[in-house]
């Protein structure tokens, strides 16, 4: 496959953390900070969409997101919070977690409001079922309790994240039911299907190959033969140097951002069943044949398109939310958070 150019690590982390549903991930944080008073725990530190959140609730969200961030950083071989000792870097890291925690609580309050607006509700039994699903993934209640203890949360504190997941599921189902054709319309508008012959101009280490003029001439000859009516699949079998085509014999189905820009734009410029002149990318020369989209292509992308449509809608809820930070919110940080949950 000819993917898009690599996203930065920061964007990858941000994208992963925007998924606010219940997940079993985290590192051992433990309760090492001095315990704060019950009065400080119950102090209101954030109001979002008319919902008040206590310092304890905010700390739970902070610790939840801290563990998610540490888990992701560890996966990418980056420094986790425990390994950051420089004060400036640590303060910056703490502020990033604070932003995620606030975002999560604003999202929770927005979902609560949208549930009421759309006449939806949830039950304690549904939240219990959500928590049971996580427990089953972790080998039972003992595994879940051990996990929660390791990350510094109680079941009651973690229950808010289970509730959020239940609301997200219900709101997503409601949105899809009210917009049954939206996914297909978005697919037909935004997606493309194409096969191609790749004539590589770089080796596997991305070093430029010799005889660049000859490689370009080879690509031009293949394009000429394809446009003259020669079987495109035979040309792929004979000349293609993209191994991804072997596992995608019916072509790639993609949208903007999933392929390198030149490949996307080169495909978009074609009519169905038309063949391009050689298109140059960092991989080499591509002779592209655009193909019509099929029902099977839509079905393979439907769930992802519906998820994106709902995520875009949910983002507007956050963007239009009203949130007010109160005194005491900034006191919750990397070094104090566990004290609010002890």
Short mmCIF file of C-alpha atoms in Angstrom, two decimals, residues 67-239:
data_model
loop_
_atom_site.label_atom_id
_atom_site.label_comp_id
_atom_site.label_asym_id
_atom_site.label_seq_id
_atom_site.Cartn_x
_atom_site.Cartn_y
_atom_site.Cartn_z
CA UNK A 67 -2.37 6.39 32.74
CA UNK A 68 -3.63 6.34 29.16
CA UNK A 69 -0.92 8.77 28.12
CA UNK A 70 1.80 6.80 29.90
CA UNK A 71 0.56 3.62 28.24
CA UNK A 72 0.73 5.20 24.79
CA UNK A 73 4.11 6.80 25.42
CA UNK A 74 5.46 3.45 26.56
CA UNK A 75 4.18 1.79 23.40
CA UNK A 76 6.12 4.31 21.32
CA UNK A 77 9.27 4.08 23.40
CA UNK A 78 8.87 7.62 24.75
CA UNK A 79 9.46 8.87 28.28
CA UNK A 80 6.54 8.31 30.65
CA UNK A 81 5.58 10.66 33.48
CA UNK A 82 7.69 8.73 35.98
CA UNK A 83 10.77 9.29 33.81
CA UNK A 84 10.30 13.05 33.40
CA UNK A 85 12.36 14.89 36.02
CA UNK A 86 13.02 18.27 34.41
CA UNK A 87 10.64 20.77 36.07
CA UNK A 88 9.73 22.68 32.91
CA UNK A 89 9.11 19.49 30.97
CA UNK A 90 7.15 18.02 33.87
CA UNK A 91 4.97 21.12 34.18
CA UNK A 92 4.25 21.03 30.46
CA UNK A 93 3.38 17.34 30.63
CA UNK A 94 1.08 17.97 33.60
CA UNK A 95 -0.72 20.76 31.75
CA UNK A 96 -1.31 18.46 28.77
CA UNK A 97 -2.93 15.89 31.05
CA UNK A 98 -4.98 18.65 32.68
CA UNK A 99 -6.33 19.67 29.28
CA UNK A 100 -7.32 16.08 28.51
CA UNK A 101 -9.03 15.72 31.88
CA UNK A 102 -11.01 18.92 31.38
CA UNK A 103 -11.90 17.85 27.86
CA UNK A 104 -13.20 14.55 29.13
CA UNK A 105 -15.41 16.10 31.80
CA UNK A 106 -16.75 18.67 29.35
CA UNK A 107 -17.54 15.81 26.97
CA UNK A 108 -19.27 13.89 29.75
CA UNK A 109 -21.44 16.87 30.62
CA UNK A 110 -22.22 17.50 26.94
CA UNK A 111 -23.29 13.88 26.50
CA UNK A 112 -25.54 14.16 29.55
CA UNK A 113 -27.19 17.22 28.00
CA UNK A 114 -27.61 15.55 24.60
CA UNK A 115 -29.10 12.45 26.22
CA UNK A 116 -31.84 14.61 27.78
CA UNK A 117 -32.29 16.63 24.58
CA UNK A 118 -32.86 13.45 22.56
CA UNK A 119 -35.07 11.74 25.14
CA UNK A 120 -32.49 9.06 25.90
CA UNK A 121 -31.62 7.51 29.24
CA UNK A 122 -29.34 4.92 30.80
CA UNK A 123 -29.71 2.62 33.78
CA UNK A 124 -27.41 1.45 36.53
CA UNK A 125 -27.73 -2.03 35.06
CA UNK A 126 -26.30 -0.84 31.76
CA UNK A 127 -23.34 0.74 33.50
CA UNK A 128 -22.84 -2.46 35.49
CA UNK A 129 -22.86 -4.42 32.23
CA UNK A 130 -20.22 -2.10 30.78
CA UNK A 131 -17.98 -2.64 33.79
CA UNK A 132 -18.56 -6.39 33.59
CA UNK A 133 -17.38 -6.34 29.98
CA UNK A 134 -14.11 -4.81 31.12
CA UNK A 135 -13.85 -7.28 34.01
CA UNK A 136 -14.34 -10.19 31.61
CA UNK A 137 -11.54 -8.84 29.43
CA UNK A 138 -9.28 -8.82 32.47
CA UNK A 139 -10.09 -12.33 33.67
CA UNK A 140 -12.82 -11.48 36.16
CA UNK A 141 -13.51 -9.15 39.05
CA UNK A 142 -10.19 -9.88 40.75
CA UNK A 143 -8.29 -8.82 37.65
CA UNK A 144 -10.33 -5.63 37.34
CA UNK A 145 -9.88 -4.75 41.01
CA UNK A 146 -6.13 -5.32 40.75
CA UNK A 147 -5.96 -3.13 37.66
CA UNK A 148 -7.93 -0.32 39.28
CA UNK A 149 -5.80 -0.49 42.41
CA UNK A 150 -2.64 -0.31 40.31
CA UNK A 151 -3.77 2.84 38.52
CA UNK A 152 -5.12 4.41 41.73
CA UNK A 153 -8.88 4.40 41.09
CA UNK A 154 -11.83 2.81 42.89
CA UNK A 155 -14.75 1.18 41.12
CA UNK A 156 -16.98 4.11 42.00
CA UNK A 157 -14.49 6.56 40.52
CA UNK A 158 -14.08 4.43 37.40
CA UNK A 159 -17.84 4.14 37.07
CA UNK A 160 -18.01 7.62 35.52
CA UNK A 161 -15.98 6.41 32.55
CA UNK A 162 -18.26 3.38 32.14
CA UNK A 163 -21.25 5.74 32.20
CA UNK A 164 -19.62 7.90 29.53
CA UNK A 165 -19.13 4.86 27.34
CA UNK A 166 -22.79 3.85 27.72
CA UNK A 167 -23.92 7.35 26.76
CA UNK A 168 -21.63 7.44 23.74
CA UNK A 169 -23.04 4.13 22.51
CA UNK A 170 -26.63 5.31 22.92
CA UNK A 171 -26.00 8.68 21.29
CA UNK A 172 -24.17 7.06 18.39
CA UNK A 173 -27.00 4.57 17.81
CA UNK A 174 -29.55 7.40 17.98
CA UNK A 175 -27.57 9.49 15.48
CA UNK A 176 -27.24 6.59 13.03
CA UNK A 177 -30.95 5.77 13.32
CA UNK A 178 -31.89 9.37 12.54
CA UNK A 179 -29.40 9.63 9.66
CA UNK A 180 -29.65 6.26 7.88
CA UNK A 181 -28.24 7.49 4.55
CA UNK A 182 -25.51 9.78 5.87
CA UNK A 183 -22.74 7.18 5.79
CA UNK A 184 -23.43 6.13 2.19
CA UNK A 185 -23.62 9.74 1.04
CA UNK A 186 -20.29 10.51 2.73
CA UNK A 187 -18.73 7.39 1.21
CA UNK A 188 -19.84 8.21 -2.34
CA UNK A 189 -18.65 11.79 -1.92
CA UNK A 190 -15.32 11.24 -0.21
CA UNK A 191 -13.95 7.83 -1.19
CA UNK A 192 -12.08 6.58 -4.25
CA UNK A 193 -11.05 3.16 -5.56
CA UNK A 194 -7.99 2.55 -7.69
CA UNK A 195 -5.40 0.07 -8.88
CA UNK A 196 -1.94 1.10 -9.91
CA UNK A 197 1.38 0.01 -11.31
CA UNK A 198 4.30 1.34 -9.27
CA UNK A 199 7.71 1.78 -10.83
CA UNK A 200 9.92 2.42 -7.82
CA UNK A 201 12.55 5.15 -7.95
CA UNK A 202 13.93 4.44 -4.47
CA UNK A 203 15.13 1.29 -2.76
CA UNK A 204 13.78 -0.17 0.49
CA UNK A 205 15.97 2.27 2.46
CA UNK A 206 14.51 5.22 0.53
CA UNK A 207 17.77 5.82 -1.33
CA UNK A 208 17.38 7.00 -4.93
CA UNK A 209 17.94 4.32 -7.54
CA UNK A 210 20.26 4.85 -10.52
CA UNK A 211 18.97 5.43 -14.06
CA UNK A 212 16.09 7.74 -13.10
CA UNK A 213 15.49 8.69 -16.73
CA UNK A 214 15.11 5.05 -17.68
CA UNK A 215 12.63 4.46 -14.85
CA UNK A 216 10.54 7.41 -15.97
CA UNK A 217 10.60 6.15 -19.56
CA UNK A 218 9.49 2.71 -18.34
CA UNK A 219 6.54 4.27 -16.50
CA UNK A 220 5.57 6.31 -19.55
CA UNK A 221 5.61 3.21 -21.72
CA UNK A 222 3.39 1.30 -19.27
CA UNK A 223 0.92 4.21 -19.15
CA UNK A 224 0.85 4.38 -22.95
CA UNK A 225 0.12 0.65 -23.23
CA UNK A 226 -2.59 0.84 -20.56
CA UNK A 227 -4.30 3.76 -22.30
CA UNK A 228 -4.17 1.83 -25.56
CA UNK A 229 -6.30 -0.89 -23.98
CA UNK A 230 -3.77 -3.43 -22.73
CA UNK A 231 -5.13 -5.43 -19.79
CA UNK A 232 -4.33 -3.46 -16.65
CA UNK A 233 -4.22 -6.49 -14.36
CA UNK A 234 -1.63 -8.08 -16.64
CA UNK A 235 0.46 -4.90 -16.49
CA UNK A 236 0.21 -4.96 -12.70
CA UNK A 237 1.32 -8.60 -12.59
CA UNK A 238 4.24 -7.90 -14.93
CA UNK A 239 5.58 -4.55 -13.76
#
